[in-house]
Each structure stands twice: as C-alpha cells, then as structure tokens.
Amino acid sequence: MEKRYEYVTANVLLAKTTNSGNKNIDIPSGRVVAMGCISAGDTENRIIDLSILNNGNEVIKPSDYRFSEKTSGGDYLQSLRPVDFEGGRMYETRFSAPVASATEDVNFQVLFVIEKPN
C-alpha cells in the first residue's frame, strides 16, 4: 500500500536586534518523517540555529538551519532532512542566533512532512 503524506509549515521571523524567534505549530496526527527549511533575508553569514520543542523539551536539538535545507539528491522526500517524531501535538519551532543583527530581519519557513497512518 502506498504511503500518504501531509505537509504543514511554520513561518518564523527572526527580527533585527533580537536573538530568537519562535512559532507554535499544531502538527497533525501521524509520524513526522522529514523537514525542510528556507530563508528569506540576509543572514549576514551568521549561524542561526533551528530547534523543535514540545512542552519545552527539545525534540530536534539546535543546529544551524542550513542543515535542514533541501538537497539535490534523491526524490523530493529524500532531499529533505530526515527526522522521526510523533505528530498529533503542538510543537514550537525556534530559531536562535548567538549574535543579533543590527539591521536585518530574516524570515524562515519550515516544512514538516507527516506520514499518515493507513
């Protein structure tokens, strides 16, 4: 039987003069099997960490958002960052930078791929 997937996105603003931005997202039931991230705006070559939390607990530990960018290998699903956590819950999508920008806002969109139960 062919697998079914659902997609949801979280849009997060990392505003200038701030070190972090976050957005809560209700992930539908199923298994989150992949995620991807894109950015718009000048990151000024800063390391900006992406993490996913549930009730304050790290589900995806902080790492630079570029580790979650789509790659050119495989099919669409294979080109995303593989993850494995349960849906059907509220999660926090958080971006944090050790150094705030004095001049640049950066917008991020994180895509979550949920494998639906058959």
mmCIF file of N, CA and C in Angstrom:
data_model
loop_
_atom_site.group_PDB
_atom_site.id
_atom_site.type_symbol
_atom_site.label_atom_id
_atom_site.label_comp_id
_atom_site.label_asym_id
_atom_site.label_seq_id
_atom_site.Cartn_x
_atom_site.Cartn_y
_atom_site.Cartn_z
ATOM 1 N N MET A 1 0.842 -1.180 0.000
ATOM 2 C CA MET A 1 0.000 0.000 0.000
ATOM 3 C C MET A 1 0.892 1.250 0.000
ATOM 4 N N GLU A 2 0.539 2.208 -0.818
ATOM 5 C CA GLU A 2 1.317 3.429 -0.934
ATOM 6 C C GLU A 2 1.140 4.306 0.301
ATOM 7 N N LYS A 3 2.240 4.920 0.735
ATOM 8 C CA LYS A 3 2.199 5.793 1.906
ATOM 9 C C LYS A 3 1.550 7.119 1.538
ATOM 10 N N ARG A 4 0.856 7.707 2.512
ATOM 11 C CA ARG A 4 0.241 9.025 2.338
ATOM 12 C C ARG A 4 0.959 10.021 3.231
ATOM 13 N N TYR A 5 1.063 11.241 2.742
ATOM 14 C CA TYR A 5 1.766 12.283 3.480
ATOM 15 C C TYR A 5 0.908 13.539 3.560
ATOM 16 N N GLU A 6 1.135 14.294 4.610
ATOM 17 C CA GLU A 6 0.516 15.597 4.774
ATOM 18 C C GLU A 6 1.650 16.575 5.086
ATOM 19 N N TYR A 7 1.485 17.813 4.680
ATOM 20 C CA TYR A 7 2.513 18.828 4.880
ATOM 21 C C TYR A 7 1.933 19.997 5.660
ATOM 22 N N VAL A 8 2.697 20.517 6.599
ATOM 23 C CA VAL A 8 2.339 21.757 7.289
ATOM 24 C C VAL A 8 3.597 22.616 7.369
ATOM 25 N N THR A 9 3.383 23.921 7.453
ATOM 26 C CA THR A 9 4.515 24.835 7.519
ATOM 27 C C THR A 9 4.394 25.771 8.712
ATOM 28 N N ALA A 10 5.541 26.207 9.185
ATOM 29 C CA ALA A 10 5.622 27.228 10.235
ATOM 30 C C ALA A 10 6.458 28.370 9.676
ATOM 31 N N ASN A 11 5.925 29.577 9.730
ATOM 32 C CA ASN A 11 6.650 30.773 9.307
ATOM 33 C C ASN A 11 7.138 31.509 10.550
ATOM 34 N N VAL A 12 8.441 31.751 10.604
ATOM 35 C CA VAL A 12 9.050 32.342 11.791
ATOM 36 C C VAL A 12 9.894 33.545 11.381
ATOM 37 N N LEU A 13 9.723 34.639 12.094
ATOM 38 C CA LEU A 13 10.510 35.845 11.873
ATOM 39 C C LEU A 13 11.588 35.957 12.937
ATOM 40 N N LEU A 14 12.829 36.127 12.485
ATOM 41 C CA LEU A 14 13.921 36.479 13.380
ATOM 42 C C LEU A 14 14.170 37.965 13.121
ATOM 43 N N ALA A 15 13.573 38.793 13.960
ATOM 44 C CA ALA A 15 13.602 40.242 13.751
ATOM 45 C C ALA A 15 14.971 40.811 14.109
ATOM 46 N N LYS A 16 15.330 41.894 13.397
ATOM 47 C CA LYS A 16 16.592 42.570 13.718
ATOM 48 C C LYS A 16 16.598 42.980 15.189
ATOM 49 N N THR A 17 17.737 43.028 15.747
ATOM 50 C CA THR A 17 18.023 43.355 17.155
ATOM 51 C C THR A 17 17.539 42.294 18.145
ATOM 52 N N THR A 18 17.056 41.156 17.657
ATOM 53 C CA THR A 18 16.658 40.066 18.555
ATOM 54 C C THR A 18 17.520 38.843 18.289
ATOM 55 N N ASN A 19 17.643 37.986 19.296
ATOM 56 C CA ASN A 19 18.436 36.767 19.160
ATOM 57 C C ASN A 19 17.596 35.537 18.863
ATOM 58 N N SER A 20 16.260 35.652 18.966
ATOM 59 C CA SER A 20 15.458 34.459 18.723
ATOM 60 C C SER A 20 14.073 34.836 18.208
ATOM 61 N N GLY A 21 13.482 33.850 17.542
ATOM 62 C CA GLY A 21 12.110 33.956 17.073
ATOM 63 C C GLY A 21 11.494 32.578 17.140
ATOM 64 N N ASN A 22 10.211 32.505 17.426
ATOM 65 C CA ASN A 22 9.582 31.198 17.537
ATOM 66 C C ASN A 22 8.135 31.261 17.061
ATOM 67 N N LYS A 23 7.601 30.085 16.755
ATOM 68 C CA LYS A 23 6.204 29.963 16.326
ATOM 69 C C LYS A 23 5.710 28.592 16.758
ATOM 70 N N ASN A 24 4.560 28.568 17.403
ATOM 71 C CA ASN A 24 3.932 27.292 17.739
ATOM 72 C C ASN A 24 3.168 26.785 16.531
ATOM 73 N N ILE A 25 3.222 25.482 16.333
ATOM 74 C CA ILE A 25 2.520 24.861 15.214
ATOM 75 C C ILE A 25 1.888 23.564 15.681
ATOM 76 N N ASP A 26 0.640 23.391 15.308
ATOM 77 C CA ASP A 26 -0.096 22.167 15.629
ATOM 78 C C ASP A 26 0.167 21.166 14.507
ATOM 79 N N ILE A 27 0.915 20.121 14.825
ATOM 80 C CA ILE A 27 1.248 19.100 13.834
ATOM 81 C C ILE A 27 0.150 18.037 13.871
ATOM 82 N N PRO A 28 -0.436 17.716 12.715
ATOM 83 C CA PRO A 28 -1.493 16.702 12.675
ATOM 84 C C PRO A 28 -0.977 15.320 13.094
ATOM 85 N N SER A 29 -1.905 14.426 13.368
ATOM 86 C CA SER A 29 -1.527 13.071 13.777
ATOM 87 C C SER A 29 -0.797 12.366 12.641
ATOM 88 N N GLY A 30 0.100 11.486 13.035
ATOM 89 C CA GLY A 30 0.954 10.751 12.111
ATOM 90 C C GLY A 30 2.382 10.816 12.615
ATOM 91 N N ARG A 31 3.302 10.447 11.782
ATOM 92 C CA ARG A 31 4.724 10.434 12.129
ATOM 93 C C ARG A 31 5.434 11.486 11.291
ATOM 94 N N VAL A 32 6.132 12.418 11.934
ATOM 95 C CA VAL A 32 6.903 13.413 11.198
ATOM 96 C C VAL A 32 8.192 12.730 10.742
ATOM 97 N N VAL A 33 8.356 12.605 9.419
ATOM 98 C CA VAL A 33 9.466 11.832 8.867
ATOM 99 C C VAL A 33 10.518 12.694 8.175
ATOM 100 N N ALA A 34 10.185 13.948 7.880
ATOM 101 C CA ALA A 34 11.154 14.818 7.215
ATOM 102 C C ALA A 34 10.771 16.266 7.472
ATOM 103 N N MET A 35 11.761 17.129 7.330
ATOM 104 C CA MET A 35 11.508 18.567 7.427
ATOM 105 C C MET A 35 12.491 19.289 6.526
ATOM 106 N N GLY A 36 12.104 20.471 6.130
ATOM 107 C CA GLY A 36 12.955 21.311 5.299
ATOM 108 C C GLY A 36 12.796 22.751 5.733
ATOM 109 N N CYS A 37 13.777 23.576 5.400
ATOM 110 C CA CYS A 37 13.751 24.975 5.810
ATOM 111 C C CYS A 37 14.276 25.842 4.686
ATOM 112 N N ILE A 38 13.624 26.983 4.488
ATOM 113 C CA ILE A 38 14.131 28.003 3.585
ATOM 114 C C ILE A 38 14.175 29.325 4.341
ATOM 115 N N SER A 39 15.009 30.239 3.853
ATOM 116 C CA SER A 39 15.116 31.547 4.491
ATOM 117 C C SER A 39 14.972 32.634 3.437
ATOM 118 N N ALA A 40 14.504 33.781 3.872
ATOM 119 C CA ALA A 40 14.417 34.967 3.031
ATOM 120 C C ALA A 40 14.970 36.127 3.849
ATOM 121 N N GLY A 41 15.935 36.802 3.300
ATOM 122 C CA GLY A 41 16.586 37.890 4.015
ATOM 123 C C GLY A 41 18.060 37.583 4.171
ATOM 124 N N ASP A 42 18.803 38.563 4.574
ATOM 125 C CA ASP A 42 20.253 38.440 4.700
ATOM 126 C C ASP A 42 20.601 37.909 6.081
ATOM 127 N N THR A 43 21.135 36.688 6.118
ATOM 128 C CA THR A 43 21.549 36.105 7.397
ATOM 129 C C THR A 43 22.918 36.618 7.836
ATOM 130 N N GLU A 44 23.559 37.401 6.979
ATOM 131 C CA GLU A 44 24.859 38.012 7.281
ATOM 132 C C GLU A 44 25.902 36.966 7.692
ATOM 133 N N ASN A 45 25.805 35.789 7.099
ATOM 134 C CA ASN A 45 26.733 34.694 7.394
ATOM 135 C C ASN A 45 26.790 34.324 8.867
ATOM 136 N N ARG A 46 25.692 34.577 9.582
ATOM 137 C CA ARG A 46 25.609 34.179 10.994
ATOM 138 C C ARG A 46 25.159 32.731 11.087
ATOM 139 N N ILE A 47 25.553 32.065 12.136
ATOM 140 C CA ILE A 47 24.975 30.761 12.461
ATOM 141 C C ILE A 47 23.646 31.045 13.139
ATOM 142 N N ILE A 48 22.597 30.483 12.582
ATOM 143 C CA ILE A 48 21.259 30.630 13.156
ATOM 144 C C ILE A 48 20.715 29.223 13.365
ATOM 145 N N ASP A 49 20.540 28.863 14.605
ATOM 146 C CA ASP A 49 20.115 27.506 14.950
ATOM 147 C C ASP A 49 18.606 27.344 14.856
ATOM 148 N N LEU A 50 18.205 26.179 14.363
ATOM 149 C CA LEU A 50 16.809 25.756 14.312
ATOM 150 C C LEU A 50 16.641 24.617 15.303
ATOM 151 N N SER A 51 15.611 24.691 16.132
ATOM 152 C CA SER A 51 15.279 23.590 17.035
ATOM 153 C C SER A 51 13.766 23.433 17.086
ATOM 154 N N ILE A 52 13.324 22.245 17.451
ATOM 155 C CA ILE A 52 11.905 21.933 17.592
ATOM 156 C C ILE A 52 11.703 21.455 19.020
ATOM 157 N N LEU A 53 10.701 22.044 19.691
ATOM 158 C CA LEU A 53 10.438 21.702 21.083
ATOM 159 C C LEU A 53 8.988 21.289 21.275
ATOM 160 N N ASN A 54 8.772 20.469 22.285
ATOM 161 C CA ASN A 54 7.433 20.087 22.712
ATOM 162 C C ASN A 54 7.392 20.250 24.226
ATOM 163 N N ASN A 55 6.536 21.148 24.704
ATOM 164 C CA ASN A 55 6.441 21.449 26.142
ATOM 165 C C ASN A 55 7.797 21.772 26.749
ATOM 166 N N GLY A 56 8.612 22.531 26.007
ATOM 167 C CA GLY A 56 9.915 22.942 26.498
ATOM 168 C C GLY A 56 11.017 21.919 26.336
ATOM 169 N N ASN A 57 10.687 20.705 25.904
ATOM 170 C CA ASN A 57 11.682 19.655 25.709
ATOM 171 C C ASN A 57 12.127 19.626 24.258
ATOM 172 N N GLU A 58 13.438 19.552 24.034
ATOM 173 C CA GLU A 58 13.967 19.521 22.674
ATOM 174 C C GLU A 58 13.650 18.196 21.992
ATOM 175 N N VAL A 59 12.962 18.277 20.883
ATOM 176 C CA VAL A 59 12.685 17.117 20.034
ATOM 177 C C VAL A 59 13.753 17.051 18.947
ATOM 178 N N ILE A 60 14.078 18.203 18.391
ATOM 179 C CA ILE A 60 15.194 18.362 17.456
ATOM 180 C C ILE A 60 16.142 19.364 18.107
ATOM 181 N N LYS A 61 17.335 18.922 18.432
ATOM 182 C CA LYS A 61 18.309 19.776 19.119
ATOM 183 C C LYS A 61 18.769 20.899 18.191
ATOM 184 N N PRO A 62 19.176 22.031 18.760
ATOM 185 C CA PRO A 62 19.597 23.166 17.938
ATOM 186 C C PRO A 62 20.784 22.821 17.035
ATOM 187 N N SER A 63 20.638 23.178 15.766
ATOM 188 C CA SER A 63 21.720 23.099 14.794
ATOM 189 C C SER A 63 21.425 24.125 13.713
ATOM 190 N N ASP A 64 22.451 24.540 13.005
ATOM 191 C CA ASP A 64 22.279 25.586 12.004
ATOM 192 C C ASP A 64 21.167 25.195 11.021
ATOM 193 N N TYR A 65 20.323 26.162 10.693
ATOM 194 C CA TYR A 65 19.167 25.895 9.823
ATOM 195 C C TYR A 65 19.580 25.337 8.467
ATOM 196 N N ARG A 66 20.808 25.619 8.016
ATOM 197 C CA ARG A 66 21.245 25.138 6.700
ATOM 198 C C ARG A 66 21.339 23.622 6.633
ATOM 199 N N PHE A 67 21.438 22.968 7.797
ATOM 200 C CA PHE A 67 21.409 21.505 7.808
ATOM 201 C C PHE A 67 20.032 20.973 7.413
ATOM 202 N N SER A 68 19.021 21.837 7.433
ATOM 203 C CA SER A 68 17.655 21.437 7.092
ATOM 204 C C SER A 68 17.226 21.949 5.715
ATOM 205 N N GLU A 69 18.151 22.524 4.958
ATOM 206 C CA GLU A 69 17.812 22.969 3.607
ATOM 207 C C GLU A 69 17.713 21.768 2.675
ATOM 208 N N LYS A 70 16.836 21.884 1.693
ATOM 209 C CA LYS A 70 16.630 20.832 0.692
ATOM 210 C C LYS A 70 17.933 20.601 -0.067
ATOM 211 N N THR A 71 18.226 19.327 -0.341
ATOM 212 C CA THR A 71 19.406 18.977 -1.130
ATOM 213 C C THR A 71 18.966 18.565 -2.524
ATOM 214 N N SER A 72 19.924 18.296 -3.385
ATOM 215 C CA SER A 72 19.593 17.914 -4.759
ATOM 216 C C SER A 72 19.534 16.403 -4.955
ATOM 217 N N GLY A 73 19.770 15.603 -3.920
ATOM 218 C CA GLY A 73 19.805 14.156 -4.080
ATOM 219 C C GLY A 73 18.450 13.494 -3.906
ATOM 220 N N GLY A 74 18.220 12.419 -4.653
ATOM 221 C CA GLY A 74 17.017 11.597 -4.495
ATOM 222 C C GLY A 74 15.741 12.284 -4.912
ATOM 223 N N ASP A 75 14.623 11.666 -4.525
ATOM 224 C CA ASP A 75 13.322 12.267 -4.809
ATOM 225 C C ASP A 75 13.066 13.384 -3.798
ATOM 226 N N TYR A 76 11.907 14.011 -3.906
ATOM 227 C CA TYR A 76 11.625 15.169 -3.055
ATOM 228 C C TYR A 76 11.753 14.824 -1.573
ATOM 229 N N LEU A 77 11.137 13.740 -1.142
ATOM 230 C CA LEU A 77 11.175 13.371 0.266
ATOM 231 C C LEU A 77 12.609 13.089 0.720
ATOM 232 N N GLN A 78 13.377 12.409 -0.108
ATOM 233 C CA GLN A 78 14.761 12.085 0.238
ATOM 234 C C GLN A 78 15.658 13.314 0.271
ATOM 235 N N SER A 79 15.241 14.398 -0.379
ATOM 236 C CA SER A 79 16.060 15.608 -0.419
ATOM 237 C C SER A 79 15.879 16.467 0.838
ATOM 238 N N LEU A 80 14.934 16.079 1.700
ATOM 239 C CA LEU A 80 14.686 16.820 2.936
ATOM 240 C C LEU A 80 15.439 16.181 4.099
ATOM 241 N N ARG A 81 15.504 16.890 5.218
ATOM 242 C CA ARG A 81 16.186 16.382 6.409
ATOM 243 C C ARG A 81 15.345 15.278 7.039
ATOM 244 N N PRO A 82 15.900 14.077 7.212
ATOM 245 C CA PRO A 82 15.132 13.016 7.861
ATOM 246 C C PRO A 82 15.008 13.283 9.362
ATOM 247 N N VAL A 83 13.804 13.135 9.881
ATOM 248 C CA VAL A 83 13.534 13.258 11.310
ATOM 249 C C VAL A 83 12.562 12.152 11.683
ATOM 250 N N ASP A 84 12.323 11.982 12.952
ATOM 251 C CA ASP A 84 11.417 10.931 13.392
ATOM 252 C C ASP A 84 10.830 11.319 14.744
ATOM 253 N N PHE A 85 9.618 11.896 14.700
ATOM 254 C CA PHE A 85 8.911 12.182 15.940
ATOM 255 C C PHE A 85 7.412 12.159 15.678
ATOM 256 N N GLU A 86 6.675 11.995 16.746
ATOM 257 C CA GLU A 86 5.228 11.799 16.686
ATOM 258 C C GLU A 86 4.499 13.113 16.437
ATOM 259 N N GLY A 87 3.520 13.087 15.546
ATOM 260 C CA GLY A 87 2.645 14.236 15.325
ATOM 261 C C GLY A 87 1.488 14.200 16.318
ATOM 262 N N GLY A 88 0.436 14.955 16.013
ATOM 263 C CA GLY A 88 -0.721 14.994 16.890
ATOM 264 C C GLY A 88 -0.498 15.833 18.128
ATOM 265 N N ARG A 89 0.463 16.760 18.054
ATOM 266 C CA ARG A 89 0.816 17.593 19.209
ATOM 267 C C ARG A 89 1.154 19.005 18.747
ATOM 268 N N MET A 90 1.237 19.892 19.715
ATOM 269 C CA MET A 90 1.698 21.252 19.476
ATOM 270 C C MET A 90 3.216 21.268 19.664
ATOM 271 N N TYR A 91 3.917 21.839 18.696
ATOM 272 C CA TYR A 91 5.372 21.965 18.763
ATOM 273 C C TYR A 91 5.757 23.428 18.624
ATOM 274 N N GLU A 92 6.909 23.759 19.154
ATOM 275 C CA GLU A 92 7.467 25.099 18.992
ATOM 276 C C GLU A 92 8.624 25.017 18.009
ATOM 277 N N THR A 93 8.570 25.831 16.975
ATOM 278 C CA THR A 93 9.658 25.965 16.012
ATOM 279 C C THR A 93 10.455 27.192 16.444
ATOM 280 N N ARG A 94 11.742 27.008 16.765
ATOM 281 C CA ARG A 94 12.532 28.104 17.326
ATOM 282 C C ARG A 94 13.808 28.314 16.520
ATOM 283 N N PHE A 95 14.094 29.580 16.252
ATOM 284 C CA PHE A 95 15.353 29.984 15.642
ATOM 285 C C PHE A 95 16.085 30.860 16.644
ATOM 286 N N SER A 96 17.392 30.635 16.785
ATOM 287 C CA SER A 96 18.175 31.439 17.716
ATOM 288 C C SER A 96 19.558 31.680 17.129
ATOM 289 N N ALA A 97 20.072 32.863 17.390
ATOM 290 C CA ALA A 97 21.394 33.256 16.902
ATOM 291 C C ALA A 97 22.213 33.766 18.082
ATOM 292 N N PRO A 98 23.492 33.419 18.120
ATOM 293 C CA PRO A 98 24.324 33.926 19.205
ATOM 294 C C PRO A 98 24.486 35.444 19.155
ATOM 295 N N VAL A 99 24.371 36.013 17.942
ATOM 296 C CA VAL A 99 24.548 37.447 17.765
ATOM 297 C C VAL A 99 23.344 37.999 17.004
ATOM 298 N N ALA A 100 22.733 39.032 17.535
ATOM 299 C CA ALA A 100 21.611 39.675 16.852
ATOM 300 C C ALA A 100 22.135 40.570 15.741
ATOM 301 N N SER A 101 21.331 40.734 14.701
ATOM 302 C CA SER A 101 21.667 41.662 13.629
ATOM 303 C C SER A 101 21.176 43.056 14.001
ATOM 304 N N ALA A 102 21.962 44.061 13.667
ATOM 305 C CA ALA A 102 21.542 45.436 13.924
ATOM 306 C C ALA A 102 20.618 45.953 12.824
ATOM 307 N N THR A 103 20.624 45.273 11.652
ATOM 308 C CA THR A 103 19.911 45.847 10.503
ATOM 309 C C THR A 103 19.006 44.898 9.734
ATOM 310 N N GLU A 104 19.116 43.583 9.926
ATOM 311 C CA GLU A 104 18.441 42.645 9.038
ATOM 312 C C GLU A 104 17.411 41.750 9.734
ATOM 313 N N ASP A 105 16.178 41.749 9.210
ATOM 314 C CA ASP A 105 15.182 40.738 9.566
ATOM 315 C C ASP A 105 15.416 39.524 8.669
ATOM 316 N N VAL A 106 15.169 38.334 9.196
ATOM 317 C CA VAL A 106 15.228 37.125 8.390
ATOM 318 C C VAL A 106 13.940 36.356 8.625
ATOM 319 N N ASN A 107 13.296 35.948 7.527
ATOM 320 C CA ASN A 107 12.096 35.118 7.603
ATOM 321 C C ASN A 107 12.470 33.689 7.261
ATOM 322 N N PHE A 108 11.912 32.760 8.013
ATOM 323 C CA PHE A 108 12.139 31.348 7.778
ATOM 324 C C PHE A 108 10.795 30.657 7.568
ATOM 325 N N GLN A 109 10.804 29.624 6.736
ATOM 326 C CA GLN A 109 9.647 28.748 6.637
ATOM 327 C C GLN A 109 10.157 27.324 6.806
ATOM 328 N N VAL A 110 9.540 26.610 7.730
ATOM 329 C CA VAL A 110 9.900 25.218 7.992
ATOM 330 C C VAL A 110 8.742 24.345 7.532
ATOM 331 N N LEU A 111 9.063 23.364 6.717
ATOM 332 C CA LEU A 111 8.091 22.409 6.195
ATOM 333 C C LEU A 111 8.224 21.109 6.981
ATOM 334 N N PHE A 112 7.114 20.605 7.476
ATOM 335 C CA PHE A 112 7.080 19.318 8.179
ATOM 336 C C PHE A 112 6.312 18.327 7.314
ATOM 337 N N VAL A 113 6.889 17.161 7.079
ATOM 338 C CA VAL A 113 6.242 16.106 6.297
ATOM 339 C C VAL A 113 5.761 15.044 7.277
ATOM 340 N N ILE A 114 4.438 14.826 7.293
ATOM 341 C CA ILE A 114 3.818 13.876 8.218
ATOM 342 C C ILE A 114 3.345 12.659 7.437
ATOM 343 N N GLU A 115 3.837 11.502 7.818
ATOM 344 C CA GLU A 115 3.365 10.255 7.225
ATOM 345 C C GLU A 115 2.078 9.859 7.933
ATOM 346 N N LYS A 116 1.027 9.712 7.166
ATOM 347 C CA LYS A 116 -0.287 9.430 7.736
ATOM 348 C C LYS A 116 -0.477 7.920 7.916
ATOM 349 N N PRO A 117 -1.137 7.534 9.005
ATOM 350 C CA PRO A 117 -1.417 6.101 9.184
ATOM 351 C C PRO A 117 -2.408 5.622 8.128
ATOM 352 N N ASN A 118 -2.210 4.408 7.658
ATOM 353 C CA ASN A 118 -3.135 3.835 6.648
ATOM 354 C C ASN A 118 -4.365 3.246 7.277
#
